[in-house]
Amino acid sequence: MSANLSRSETKTDSDISLQPRTWGFLGTFKAMASPCEVLMAVPDEHVAMQMLQVAYQEAKRIEQKFSRFIKGNLIWQINHANGTAIPIDAETLHLLHFAQQCYQLSDGAFDISACPLMTLWRFDGQKTIPNQRDINQTLQHVGLNNISLSQTHIHMPVGMSVDFGGIGKEYAVDKAAQMIAQRWPNHSVLVNFGGDIACPITKSDGWQVGIENPQKLDNAAALLTIRQGALATSGTTRRYIEVDGKRYGHIINPTTGYPIEQAPLSVTVLAPNCVMAGMLATMAMLKGPEAEAFLQQQGVDFKVFRG
């Protein structure tokens, strides 16, 4: 993001901060293992702090509810149900239905039940890959079509688990942006959670957004002007391993159990909302060498980086 001019900074607590800018205020915090920003074209510091609190609280709420790494939360209960049905609310059902749509549209490549494969592959600096026997065994516990959904419950076979990481952050961006826009419809804001972005209200001169260069992570490879809409990026620039001279990115093909072959380093997509942008960016990554052709067919603006 391009946000220059540092003046005084208002520290509210250990989690969030608010900084004045020539165009308004920049609010920052960390959630969902990502740096988060809210750019607010408002002159009033009190209003800006209220906007920032809305975004912060919604990001934290969604993280607490849908992160698979938080013991005891809903996703933890679903993943540790051992074959029993677990009650779900309307919001969770909505996200699961969206995940089913992604699964169907991608012919099974976009699969939130690939969680066991993500656990098997380690992208923490280790220089080893799983053996074929373990991959074959794990594949038996992958496949969203094996999960049963009703209006009130989810039932998964023993050994299966889900991860909302592919849609959760984008959903949080859209929710936070929508909540701010509904409460303050006359002020433009840009919500940026770890590079996933939504701008719900038109800003006439636009927000300047930098797209990260996968080969030089501290530099922007391109600048975009967003007046309204959303942007999301999917890529393997920060999570990968190299073994015997071969690079393995963290986006796994749930049909083979291995990282996608010939995938781009990153894909950035512009769309009406962040969930759609994220879905298309991830699907493009899963297409590997066909990423560009797939996005051209969708009729969206995009940027693809390859090694």
PDB file of C-alpha atoms in Angstrom:
ATOM      1  CA  MET A   1       0.000   0.000   0.000  1.00  0.00           C
ATOM      2  CA  SER A   2       1.201   3.513  -0.622  1.00  0.00           C
ATOM      3  CA  ALA A   3       0.766   5.556   2.539  1.00  0.00           C
ATOM      4  CA  ASN A   4       3.431   8.183   3.004  1.00  0.00           C
ATOM      5  CA  LEU A   5       3.891  11.218   5.272  1.00  0.00           C
ATOM      6  CA  SER A   6       4.435  10.172   8.856  1.00  0.00           C
ATOM      7  CA  ARG A   7       3.378  12.633  11.514  1.00  0.00           C
ATOM      8  CA  SER A   8       2.195  11.948  15.025  1.00  0.00           C
ATOM      9  CA  GLU A   9       0.835   8.492  15.793  1.00  0.00           C
ATOM     10  CA  THR A  10      -2.007   7.775  18.182  1.00  0.00           C
ATOM     11  CA  LYS A  11      -1.483   4.528  20.101  1.00  0.00           C
ATOM     12  CA  THR A  12      -4.758   3.251  21.502  1.00  0.00           C
ATOM     13  CA  ASP A  13      -3.581  -0.059  22.972  1.00  0.00           C
ATOM     14  CA  SER A  14      -1.089  -2.782  22.205  1.00  0.00           C
ATOM     15  CA  ASP A  15      -3.119  -4.039  19.238  1.00  0.00           C
ATOM     16  CA  ILE A  16      -4.151  -1.067  17.100  1.00  0.00           C
ATOM     17  CA  SER A  17      -2.766   2.330  16.134  1.00  0.00           C
ATOM     18  CA  LEU A  18      -4.108   5.348  14.263  1.00  0.00           C
ATOM     19  CA  GLN A  19      -1.922   7.694  12.241  1.00  0.00           C
ATOM     20  CA  PRO A  20      -2.928  10.978  10.554  1.00  0.00           C
ATOM     21  CA  ARG A  21      -2.287  11.352   6.828  1.00  0.00           C
ATOM     22  CA  THR A  22      -2.851  14.192   4.370  1.00  0.00           C
ATOM     23  CA  TRP A  23      -5.904  12.357   3.010  1.00  0.00           C
ATOM     24  CA  GLY A  24      -7.333  11.262   6.379  1.00  0.00           C
ATOM     25  CA  PHE A  25      -6.197   8.500   8.720  1.00  0.00           C
ATOM     26  CA  LEU A  26      -4.357   5.175   8.502  1.00  0.00           C
ATOM     27  CA  GLY A  27      -5.291   2.545  11.075  1.00  0.00           C
ATOM     28  CA  THR A  28      -3.216  -0.598  11.612  1.00  0.00           C
ATOM     29  CA  PHE A  29      -3.416  -3.821  13.583  1.00  0.00           C
ATOM     30  CA  LYS A  30      -2.565  -7.488  13.189  1.00  0.00           C
ATOM     31  CA  ALA A  31      -5.100 -10.292  12.709  1.00  0.00           C
ATOM     32  CA  MET A  32      -5.264 -13.660  10.942  1.00  0.00           C
ATOM     33  CA  ALA A  33      -1.435 -13.795  10.968  1.00  0.00           C
ATOM     34  CA  SER A  34      -1.398 -10.739   8.684  1.00  0.00           C
ATOM     35  CA  PRO A  35      -0.702  -7.021   8.909  1.00  0.00           C
ATOM     36  CA  CYS A  36      -4.014  -5.192   8.533  1.00  0.00           C
ATOM     37  CA  GLU A  37      -4.723  -1.618   7.448  1.00  0.00           C
ATOM     38  CA  VAL A  38      -7.762   0.599   7.167  1.00  0.00           C
ATOM     39  CA  LEU A  39      -7.357   3.767   5.060  1.00  0.00           C
ATOM     40  CA  MET A  40     -10.054   6.294   5.881  1.00  0.00           C
ATOM     41  CA  ALA A  41     -10.717   9.485   3.934  1.00  0.00           C
ATOM     42  CA  VAL A  42     -12.245  11.251   6.933  1.00  0.00           C
ATOM     43  CA  PRO A  43     -11.213  14.497   8.644  1.00  0.00           C
ATOM     44  CA  ASP A  44     -12.410  13.513  12.128  1.00  0.00           C
ATOM     45  CA  GLU A  45     -10.054  11.444  14.303  1.00  0.00           C
ATOM     46  CA  HIS A  46     -12.895  10.216  16.503  1.00  0.00           C
ATOM     47  CA  VAL A  47     -14.806   8.870  13.478  1.00  0.00           C
ATOM     48  CA  ALA A  48     -11.631   7.284  12.120  1.00  0.00           C
ATOM     49  CA  MET A  49     -11.043   5.486  15.417  1.00  0.00           C
ATOM     50  CA  GLN A  50     -14.613   4.186  15.405  1.00  0.00           C
ATOM     51  CA  MET A  51     -14.131   2.853  11.850  1.00  0.00           C
ATOM     52  CA  LEU A  52     -10.864   1.203  12.859  1.00  0.00           C
ATOM     53  CA  GLN A  53     -12.489  -0.436  15.879  1.00  0.00           C
ATOM     54  CA  VAL A  54     -15.263  -1.857  13.676  1.00  0.00           C
ATOM     55  CA  ALA A  55     -12.709  -3.424  11.312  1.00  0.00           C
ATOM     56  CA  TYR A  56     -10.530  -4.706  14.153  1.00  0.00           C
ATOM     57  CA  GLN A  57     -13.368  -6.297  16.081  1.00  0.00           C
ATOM     58  CA  GLU A  58     -14.846  -7.959  12.996  1.00  0.00           C
ATOM     59  CA  ALA A  59     -11.447  -9.333  11.901  1.00  0.00           C
ATOM     60  CA  LYS A  60     -10.854 -10.737  15.381  1.00  0.00           C
ATOM     61  CA  ARG A  61     -14.362 -12.202  15.567  1.00  0.00           C
ATOM     62  CA  ILE A  62     -13.960 -14.066  12.285  1.00  0.00           C
ATOM     63  CA  GLU A  63     -10.464 -15.232  13.211  1.00  0.00           C
ATOM     64  CA  GLN A  64     -11.633 -16.560  16.579  1.00  0.00           C
ATOM     65  CA  LYS A  65     -14.527 -18.392  14.953  1.00  0.00           C
ATOM     66  CA  PHE A  66     -12.995 -19.811  11.786  1.00  0.00           C
ATOM     67  CA  SER A  67      -9.271 -20.325  12.383  1.00  0.00           C
ATOM     68  CA  ARG A  68      -8.401 -24.005  12.619  1.00  0.00           C
ATOM     69  CA  PHE A  69      -5.479 -23.140  14.916  1.00  0.00           C
ATOM     70  CA  ILE A  70      -7.616 -21.951  17.855  1.00  0.00           C
ATOM     71  CA  LYS A  71      -8.367 -24.810  20.212  1.00  0.00           C
ATOM     72  CA  GLY A  72     -12.008 -25.224  21.164  1.00  0.00           C
ATOM     73  CA  ASN A  73     -13.536 -22.938  18.532  1.00  0.00           C
ATOM     74  CA  LEU A  74     -16.122 -24.057  15.979  1.00  0.00           C
ATOM     75  CA  ILE A  75     -13.632 -25.254  13.345  1.00  0.00           C
ATOM     76  CA  TRP A  76     -11.640 -27.114  16.002  1.00  0.00           C
ATOM     77  CA  GLN A  77     -14.858 -28.849  17.110  1.00  0.00           C
ATOM     78  CA  ILE A  78     -15.704 -29.785  13.502  1.00  0.00           C
ATOM     79  CA  ASN A  79     -12.191 -31.113  12.872  1.00  0.00           C
ATOM     80  CA  HIS A  80     -12.169 -33.149  16.098  1.00  0.00           C
ATOM     81  CA  ALA A  81     -15.721 -34.512  15.876  1.00  0.00           C
ATOM     82  CA  ASN A  82     -14.555 -38.097  15.141  1.00  0.00           C
ATOM     83  CA  GLY A  83     -17.465 -38.783  12.822  1.00  0.00           C
ATOM     84  CA  THR A  84     -20.246 -37.144  14.837  1.00  0.00           C
ATOM     85  CA  ALA A  85     -22.438 -34.327  13.498  1.00  0.00           C
ATOM     86  CA  ILE A  86     -21.643 -30.835  14.773  1.00  0.00           C
ATOM     87  CA  PRO A  87     -24.212 -27.981  15.020  1.00  0.00           C
ATOM     88  CA  ILE A  88     -23.487 -24.956  12.825  1.00  0.00           C
ATOM     89  CA  ASP A  89     -25.028 -21.512  12.531  1.00  0.00           C
ATOM     90  CA  ALA A  90     -26.246 -19.674   9.441  1.00  0.00           C
ATOM     91  CA  GLU A  91     -22.936 -17.847   8.879  1.00  0.00           C
ATOM     92  CA  THR A  92     -20.944 -21.075   8.901  1.00  0.00           C
ATOM     93  CA  LEU A  93     -23.479 -22.729   6.591  1.00  0.00           C
ATOM     94  CA  HIS A  94     -23.142 -19.778   4.195  1.00  0.00           C
ATOM     95  CA  LEU A  95     -19.348 -20.175   4.045  1.00  0.00           C
ATOM     96  CA  LEU A  96     -19.615 -23.941   3.625  1.00  0.00           C
ATOM     97  CA  HIS A  97     -22.056 -23.497   0.738  1.00  0.00           C
ATOM     98  CA  PHE A  98     -19.614 -21.056  -0.856  1.00  0.00           C
ATOM     99  CA  ALA A  99     -16.820 -23.603  -0.385  1.00  0.00           C
ATOM    100  CA  GLN A 100     -18.996 -26.203  -2.128  1.00  0.00           C
ATOM    101  CA  GLN A 101     -19.499 -23.815  -5.055  1.00  0.00           C
ATOM    102  CA  CYS A 102     -15.731 -23.285  -5.296  1.00  0.00           C
ATOM    103  CA  TYR A 103     -15.217 -27.052  -5.217  1.00  0.00           C
ATOM    104  CA  GLN A 104     -17.729 -27.622  -8.011  1.00  0.00           C
ATOM    105  CA  LEU A 105     -16.542 -24.732 -10.194  1.00  0.00           C
ATOM    106  CA  SER A 106     -12.928 -25.885  -9.913  1.00  0.00           C
ATOM    107  CA  ASP A 107     -13.694 -29.580 -10.592  1.00  0.00           C
ATOM    108  CA  GLY A 108     -12.508 -30.444  -7.092  1.00  0.00           C
ATOM    109  CA  ALA A 109      -9.267 -28.448  -7.146  1.00  0.00           C
ATOM    110  CA  PHE A 110     -10.448 -25.759  -4.689  1.00  0.00           C
ATOM    111  CA  ASP A 111     -11.122 -27.965  -1.684  1.00  0.00           C
ATOM    112  CA  ILE A 112     -11.232 -26.770   1.927  1.00  0.00           C
ATOM    113  CA  SER A 113     -11.045 -30.429   3.010  1.00  0.00           C
ATOM    114  CA  ALA A 114      -7.444 -30.612   1.718  1.00  0.00           C
ATOM    115  CA  CYS A 115      -6.443 -29.691   5.272  1.00  0.00           C
ATOM    116  CA  PRO A 116      -4.823 -33.107   5.995  1.00  0.00           C
ATOM    117  CA  LEU A 117      -2.531 -32.589   2.989  1.00  0.00           C
ATOM    118  CA  MET A 118      -1.633 -29.103   4.215  1.00  0.00           C
ATOM    119  CA  THR A 119      -0.717 -30.646   7.565  1.00  0.00           C
ATOM    120  CA  LEU A 120       1.388 -33.322   5.876  1.00  0.00           C
ATOM    121  CA  TRP A 121       3.410 -30.854   3.822  1.00  0.00           C
ATOM    122  CA  ARG A 122       5.667 -28.658   5.971  1.00  0.00           C
ATOM    123  CA  PHE A 123       6.650 -25.207   4.728  1.00  0.00           C
ATOM    124  CA  ASP A 124       8.562 -24.182   7.836  1.00  0.00           C
ATOM    125  CA  GLY A 125      12.073 -24.386   6.408  1.00  0.00           C
ATOM    126  CA  GLN A 126      12.401 -28.163   6.398  1.00  0.00           C
ATOM    127  CA  LYS A 127      14.071 -29.576   3.303  1.00  0.00           C
ATOM    128  CA  THR A 128      12.043 -32.766   3.025  1.00  0.00           C
ATOM    129  CA  ILE A 129       8.862 -33.790   1.211  1.00  0.00           C
ATOM    130  CA  PRO A 130       6.342 -36.406   2.372  1.00  0.00           C
ATOM    131  CA  ASN A 131       6.782 -39.958   1.153  1.00  0.00           C
ATOM    132  CA  GLN A 132       4.330 -41.363  -1.362  1.00  0.00           C
ATOM    133  CA  ARG A 133       2.800 -43.811   1.087  1.00  0.00           C
ATOM    134  CA  ASP A 134       1.806 -41.034   3.494  1.00  0.00           C
ATOM    135  CA  ILE A 135       0.408 -38.956   0.626  1.00  0.00           C
ATOM    136  CA  ASN A 136      -1.677 -41.888  -0.623  1.00  0.00           C
ATOM    137  CA  GLN A 137      -3.070 -42.527   2.861  1.00  0.00           C
ATOM    138  CA  THR A 138      -3.871 -38.852   3.396  1.00  0.00           C
ATOM    139  CA  LEU A 139      -5.669 -38.560   0.062  1.00  0.00           C
ATOM    140  CA  GLN A 140      -8.234 -41.030   1.385  1.00  0.00           C
ATOM    141  CA  HIS A 141      -9.350 -38.330   3.840  1.00  0.00           C
ATOM    142  CA  VAL A 142      -9.748 -35.527   1.272  1.00  0.00           C
ATOM    143  CA  GLY A 143     -12.835 -34.668  -0.778  1.00  0.00           C
ATOM    144  CA  LEU A 144     -15.503 -32.095   0.035  1.00  0.00           C
ATOM    145  CA  ASN A 145     -18.126 -34.298  -1.634  1.00  0.00           C
ATOM    146  CA  ASN A 146     -17.758 -36.699   1.320  1.00  0.00           C
ATOM    147  CA  ILE A 147     -19.005 -34.073   3.788  1.00  0.00           C
ATOM    148  CA  SER A 148     -22.735 -33.967   4.586  1.00  0.00           C
ATOM    149  CA  LEU A 149     -24.454 -30.649   5.269  1.00  0.00           C
ATOM    150  CA  SER A 150     -27.935 -29.880   6.578  1.00  0.00           C
ATOM    151  CA  GLN A 151     -29.353 -26.495   7.531  1.00  0.00           C
ATOM    152  CA  THR A 152     -28.161 -27.006  11.098  1.00  0.00           C
ATOM    153  CA  HIS A 153     -25.336 -29.586  11.132  1.00  0.00           C
ATOM    154  CA  ILE A 154     -22.151 -30.718   9.412  1.00  0.00           C
ATOM    155  CA  HIS A 155     -20.997 -34.328   9.383  1.00  0.00           C
ATOM    156  CA  MET A 156     -17.532 -35.406   8.270  1.00  0.00           C
ATOM    157  CA  PRO A 157     -16.099 -38.930   8.106  1.00  0.00           C
ATOM    158  CA  VAL A 158     -13.391 -39.777  10.637  1.00  0.00           C
ATOM    159  CA  GLY A 159      -9.990 -38.464   9.556  1.00  0.00           C
ATOM    160  CA  MET A 160     -11.288 -35.516   7.553  1.00  0.00           C
ATOM    161  CA  SER A 161     -10.719 -31.866   8.463  1.00  0.00           C
ATOM    162  CA  VAL A 162     -11.348 -28.459   6.906  1.00  0.00           C
ATOM    163  CA  ASP A 163      -9.429 -25.205   6.644  1.00  0.00           C
ATOM    164  CA  PHE A 164     -11.167 -21.896   5.853  1.00  0.00           C
ATOM    165  CA  GLY A 165      -7.851 -20.185   5.099  1.00  0.00           C
ATOM    166  CA  GLY A 166      -8.627 -19.959   1.385  1.00  0.00           C
ATOM    167  CA  ILE A 167     -11.788 -17.902   1.920  1.00  0.00           C
ATOM    168  CA  GLY A 168     -11.797 -16.649   5.513  1.00  0.00           C
ATOM    169  CA  LYS A 169      -9.556 -13.584   5.189  1.00  0.00           C
ATOM    170  CA  GLU A 170     -11.344 -12.389   2.064  1.00  0.00           C
ATOM    171  CA  TYR A 171     -14.682 -12.871   3.828  1.00  0.00           C
ATOM    172  CA  ALA A 172     -13.399 -10.829   6.775  1.00  0.00           C
ATOM    173  CA  VAL A 173     -12.307  -8.012   4.444  1.00  0.00           C
ATOM    174  CA  ASP A 174     -15.726  -7.848   2.789  1.00  0.00           C
ATOM    175  CA  LYS A 175     -17.584  -7.978   6.108  1.00  0.00           C
ATOM    176  CA  ALA A 176     -15.493  -5.249   7.719  1.00  0.00           C
ATOM    177  CA  ALA A 177     -15.763  -3.020   4.635  1.00  0.00           C
ATOM    178  CA  GLN A 178     -19.527  -3.529   4.408  1.00  0.00           C
ATOM    179  CA  MET A 179     -20.061  -2.732   8.087  1.00  0.00           C
ATOM    180  CA  ILE A 180     -18.089   0.510   7.810  1.00  0.00           C
ATOM    181  CA  ALA A 181     -19.862   1.504   4.582  1.00  0.00           C
ATOM    182  CA  GLN A 182     -23.294   0.907   6.086  1.00  0.00           C
ATOM    183  CA  ARG A 183     -22.528   3.048   9.132  1.00  0.00           C
ATOM    184  CA  TRP A 184     -20.614   5.808   7.309  1.00  0.00           C
ATOM    185  CA  PRO A 185     -21.961   5.797   3.729  1.00  0.00           C
ATOM    186  CA  ASN A 186     -20.497   9.185   2.825  1.00  0.00           C
ATOM    187  CA  HIS A 187     -16.830   8.395   3.504  1.00  0.00           C
ATOM    188  CA  SER A 188     -14.538   6.255   1.385  1.00  0.00           C
ATOM    189  CA  VAL A 189     -12.401   3.629   3.108  1.00  0.00           C
ATOM    190  CA  LEU A 190     -10.048   0.939   1.936  1.00  0.00           C
ATOM    191  CA  VAL A 191      -9.753  -2.222   4.039  1.00  0.00           C
ATOM    192  CA  ASN A 192      -6.541  -4.187   3.534  1.00  0.00           C
ATOM    193  CA  PHE A 193      -5.986  -7.452   5.412  1.00  0.00           C
ATOM    194  CA  GLY A 194      -2.642  -8.889   4.352  1.00  0.00           C
ATOM    195  CA  GLY A 195      -2.983  -7.751   0.741  1.00  0.00           C
ATOM    196  CA  ASP A 196      -6.639  -8.686   0.350  1.00  0.00           C
ATOM    197  CA  ILE A 197      -8.487  -5.423  -0.226  1.00  0.00           C
ATOM    198  CA  ALA A 198     -11.994  -3.978  -0.444  1.00  0.00           C
ATOM    199  CA  CYS A 199     -13.105  -0.441  -1.239  1.00  0.00           C
ATOM    200  CA  PRO A 200     -16.917  -0.395  -0.857  1.00  0.00           C
ATOM    201  CA  ILE A 201     -17.597   3.305  -1.507  1.00  0.00           C
ATOM    202  CA  THR A 202     -16.288   5.134  -4.561  1.00  0.00           C
ATOM    203  CA  LYS A 203     -13.326   7.466  -4.047  1.00  0.00           C
ATOM    204  CA  SER A 204     -13.180   9.873  -6.998  1.00  0.00           C
ATOM    205  CA  ASP A 205      -9.383  10.087  -7.149  1.00  0.00           C
ATOM    206  CA  GLY A 206      -8.951   6.474  -6.058  1.00  0.00           C
ATOM    207  CA  TRP A 207      -6.639   4.695  -3.643  1.00  0.00           C
ATOM    208  CA  GLN A 208      -3.113   3.845  -4.800  1.00  0.00           C
ATOM    209  CA  VAL A 209      -2.383   0.153  -4.232  1.00  0.00           C
ATOM    210  CA  GLY A 210       1.002  -1.485  -4.722  1.00  0.00           C
ATOM    211  CA  ILE A 211       1.221  -5.083  -5.988  1.00  0.00           C
ATOM    212  CA  GLU A 212       4.088  -6.975  -4.393  1.00  0.00           C
ATOM    213  CA  ASN A 213       6.934  -8.115  -6.633  1.00  0.00           C
ATOM    214  CA  PRO A 214       7.372 -11.866  -5.930  1.00  0.00           C
ATOM    215  CA  GLN A 215      11.060 -11.684  -6.840  1.00  0.00           C
ATOM    216  CA  LYS A 216      11.759  -8.574  -4.732  1.00  0.00           C
ATOM    217  CA  LEU A 217       9.366  -8.780  -1.814  1.00  0.00           C
ATOM    218  CA  ASP A 218      10.166  -5.307  -0.475  1.00  0.00           C
ATOM    219  CA  ASN A 219       9.311  -3.607  -3.758  1.00  0.00           C
ATOM    220  CA  ALA A 220       6.011  -2.990  -5.520  1.00  0.00           C
ATOM    221  CA  ALA A 221       6.000  -4.386  -9.041  1.00  0.00           C
ATOM    222  CA  ALA A 222       3.028  -2.271 -10.098  1.00  0.00           C
ATOM    223  CA  LEU A 223       0.699   0.429  -8.815  1.00  0.00           C
ATOM    224  CA  LEU A 224      -3.056   0.216  -9.283  1.00  0.00           C
ATOM    225  CA  THR A 225      -5.678   2.865  -8.671  1.00  0.00           C
ATOM    226  CA  ILE A 226      -8.813   1.478  -7.039  1.00  0.00           C
ATOM    227  CA  ARG A 227     -11.875   3.717  -6.942  1.00  0.00           C
ATOM    228  CA  GLN A 228     -14.306   0.987  -5.897  1.00  0.00           C
ATOM    229  CA  GLY A 229     -14.213  -2.798  -5.774  1.00  0.00           C
ATOM    230  CA  ALA A 230     -11.832  -5.398  -4.405  1.00  0.00           C
ATOM    231  CA  LEU A 231      -8.484  -7.042  -4.983  1.00  0.00           C
ATOM    232  CA  ALA A 232      -6.997 -10.316  -3.787  1.00  0.00           C
ATOM    233  CA  THR A 233      -3.685 -12.061  -4.300  1.00  0.00           C
ATOM    234  CA  SER A 234      -2.829 -15.746  -4.143  1.00  0.00           C
ATOM    235  CA  GLY A 235       0.730 -16.959  -4.388  1.00  0.00           C
ATOM    236  CA  THR A 236       3.633 -19.017  -3.115  1.00  0.00           C
ATOM    237  CA  THR A 237       6.243 -16.288  -2.778  1.00  0.00           C
ATOM    238  CA  ARG A 238       6.512 -16.584   1.004  1.00  0.00           C
ATOM    239  CA  ARG A 239       5.559 -20.218   1.675  1.00  0.00           C
ATOM    240  CA  TYR A 240       7.556 -22.805  -0.240  1.00  0.00           C
ATOM    241  CA  ILE A 241      10.415 -25.265   0.110  1.00  0.00           C
ATOM    242  CA  GLU A 242      13.224 -26.254  -2.230  1.00  0.00           C
ATOM    243  CA  VAL A 243      14.323 -29.893  -2.272  1.00  0.00           C
ATOM    244  CA  ASP A 244      17.026 -31.181  -4.620  1.00  0.00           C
ATOM    245  CA  GLY A 245      16.791 -28.023  -6.694  1.00  0.00           C
ATOM    246  CA  LYS A 246      13.006 -28.226  -7.136  1.00  0.00           C
ATOM    247  CA  ARG A 247      10.649 -25.578  -5.772  1.00  0.00           C
ATOM    248  CA  TYR A 248       7.429 -26.709  -4.051  1.00  0.00           C
ATOM    249  CA  GLY A 249       4.828 -24.003  -3.349  1.00  0.00           C
ATOM    250  CA  HIS A 250       2.254 -24.309  -0.560  1.00  0.00           C
ATOM    251  CA  ILE A 251      -0.832 -24.544  -2.806  1.00  0.00           C
ATOM    252  CA  ILE A 252      -1.621 -28.252  -2.966  1.00  0.00           C
ATOM    253  CA  ASN A 253      -3.453 -30.123  -5.702  1.00  0.00           C
ATOM    254  CA  PRO A 254      -5.997 -32.190  -3.713  1.00  0.00           C
ATOM    255  CA  THR A 255      -6.236 -34.830  -6.440  1.00  0.00           C
ATOM    256  CA  THR A 256      -2.498 -35.648  -6.542  1.00  0.00           C
ATOM    257  CA  GLY A 257      -1.438 -34.630  -3.046  1.00  0.00           C
ATOM    258  CA  TYR A 258       1.449 -32.576  -4.413  1.00  0.00           C
ATOM    259  CA  PRO A 259       1.930 -28.823  -4.879  1.00  0.00           C
ATOM    260  CA  ILE A 260       0.589 -27.451  -8.169  1.00  0.00           C
ATOM    261  CA  GLU A 261       3.034 -27.882 -11.047  1.00  0.00           C
ATOM    262  CA  GLN A 262       4.014 -24.843 -13.136  1.00  0.00           C
ATOM    263  CA  ALA A 263       1.967 -22.498 -10.972  1.00  0.00           C
ATOM    264  CA  PRO A 264       2.630 -18.758 -11.110  1.00  0.00           C
ATOM    265  CA  LEU A 265       4.531 -17.140  -8.253  1.00  0.00           C
ATOM    266  CA  SER A 266       1.471 -14.991  -7.609  1.00  0.00           C
ATOM    267  CA  VAL A 267      -1.883 -14.006  -9.091  1.00  0.00           C
ATOM    268  CA  THR A 268      -3.709 -10.756  -8.313  1.00  0.00           C
ATOM    269  CA  VAL A 269      -7.340 -10.299  -9.367  1.00  0.00           C
ATOM    270  CA  LEU A 270      -9.657  -7.282  -9.332  1.00  0.00           C
ATOM    271  CA  ALA A 271     -13.352  -8.083  -8.771  1.00  0.00           C
ATOM    272  CA  PRO A 272     -16.519  -6.536  -7.291  1.00  0.00           C
ATOM    273  CA  ASN A 273     -15.847  -8.097  -3.861  1.00  0.00           C
ATOM    274  CA  CYS A 274     -12.877  -9.658  -2.114  1.00  0.00           C
ATOM    275  CA  VAL A 275     -14.362 -13.154  -1.783  1.00  0.00           C
ATOM    276  CA  MET A 276     -14.819 -13.354  -5.561  1.00  0.00           C
ATOM    277  CA  ALA A 277     -11.365 -11.920  -6.215  1.00  0.00           C
ATOM    278  CA  GLY A 278      -9.804 -14.430  -3.831  1.00  0.00           C
ATOM    279  CA  MET A 279     -11.698 -17.354  -5.310  1.00  0.00           C
ATOM    280  CA  LEU A 280     -10.571 -16.466  -8.850  1.00  0.00           C
ATOM    281  CA  ALA A 281      -6.972 -15.840  -7.781  1.00  0.00           C
ATOM    282  CA  THR A 282      -6.751 -19.211  -6.019  1.00  0.00           C
ATOM    283  CA  MET A 283      -8.461 -21.032  -8.885  1.00  0.00           C
ATOM    284  CA  ALA A 284      -5.987 -19.454 -11.296  1.00  0.00           C
ATOM    285  CA  MET A 285      -3.077 -20.698  -9.156  1.00  0.00           C
ATOM    286  CA  LEU A 286      -4.607 -24.172  -9.214  1.00  0.00           C
ATOM    287  CA  LYS A 287      -4.728 -24.032 -13.021  1.00  0.00           C
ATOM    288  CA  GLY A 288      -0.914 -23.923 -13.089  1.00  0.00           C
ATOM    289  CA  PRO A 289       0.253 -23.234 -16.654  1.00  0.00           C
ATOM    290  CA  GLU A 290      -3.309 -22.330 -17.690  1.00  0.00           C
ATOM    291  CA  ALA A 291      -3.706 -19.541 -15.103  1.00  0.00           C
ATOM    292  CA  GLU A 292      -3.681 -16.661 -17.583  1.00  0.00           C
ATOM    293  CA  ALA A 293      -6.095 -18.345 -19.987  1.00  0.00           C
ATOM    294  CA  PHE A 294      -8.499 -19.113 -17.143  1.00  0.00           C
ATOM    295  CA  LEU A 295      -8.557 -15.492 -15.960  1.00  0.00           C
ATOM    296  CA  GLN A 296      -9.026 -14.152 -19.462  1.00  0.00           C
ATOM    297  CA  GLN A 297     -12.134 -16.337 -19.739  1.00  0.00           C
ATOM    298  CA  GLN A 298     -13.507 -14.785 -16.528  1.00  0.00           C
ATOM    299  CA  GLY A 299     -13.354 -11.262 -17.959  1.00  0.00           C
ATOM    300  CA  VAL A 300     -11.607  -9.723 -14.926  1.00  0.00           C
ATOM    301  CA  ASP A 301      -8.543  -7.518 -14.587  1.00  0.00           C
ATOM    302  CA  PHE A 302      -5.539  -9.442 -13.274  1.00  0.00           C
ATOM    303  CA  LYS A 303      -1.789  -9.536 -12.902  1.00  0.00           C
ATOM    304  CA  VAL A 304       0.196 -12.794 -13.019  1.00  0.00           C
ATOM    305  CA  PHE A 305       3.848 -13.149 -12.022  1.00  0.00           C
ATOM    306  CA  ARG A 306       5.915 -16.134 -13.016  1.00  0.00           C
ATOM    307  CA  GLY A 307       9.474 -17.067 -12.121  1.00  0.00           C
TER     308      GLY A 307
END
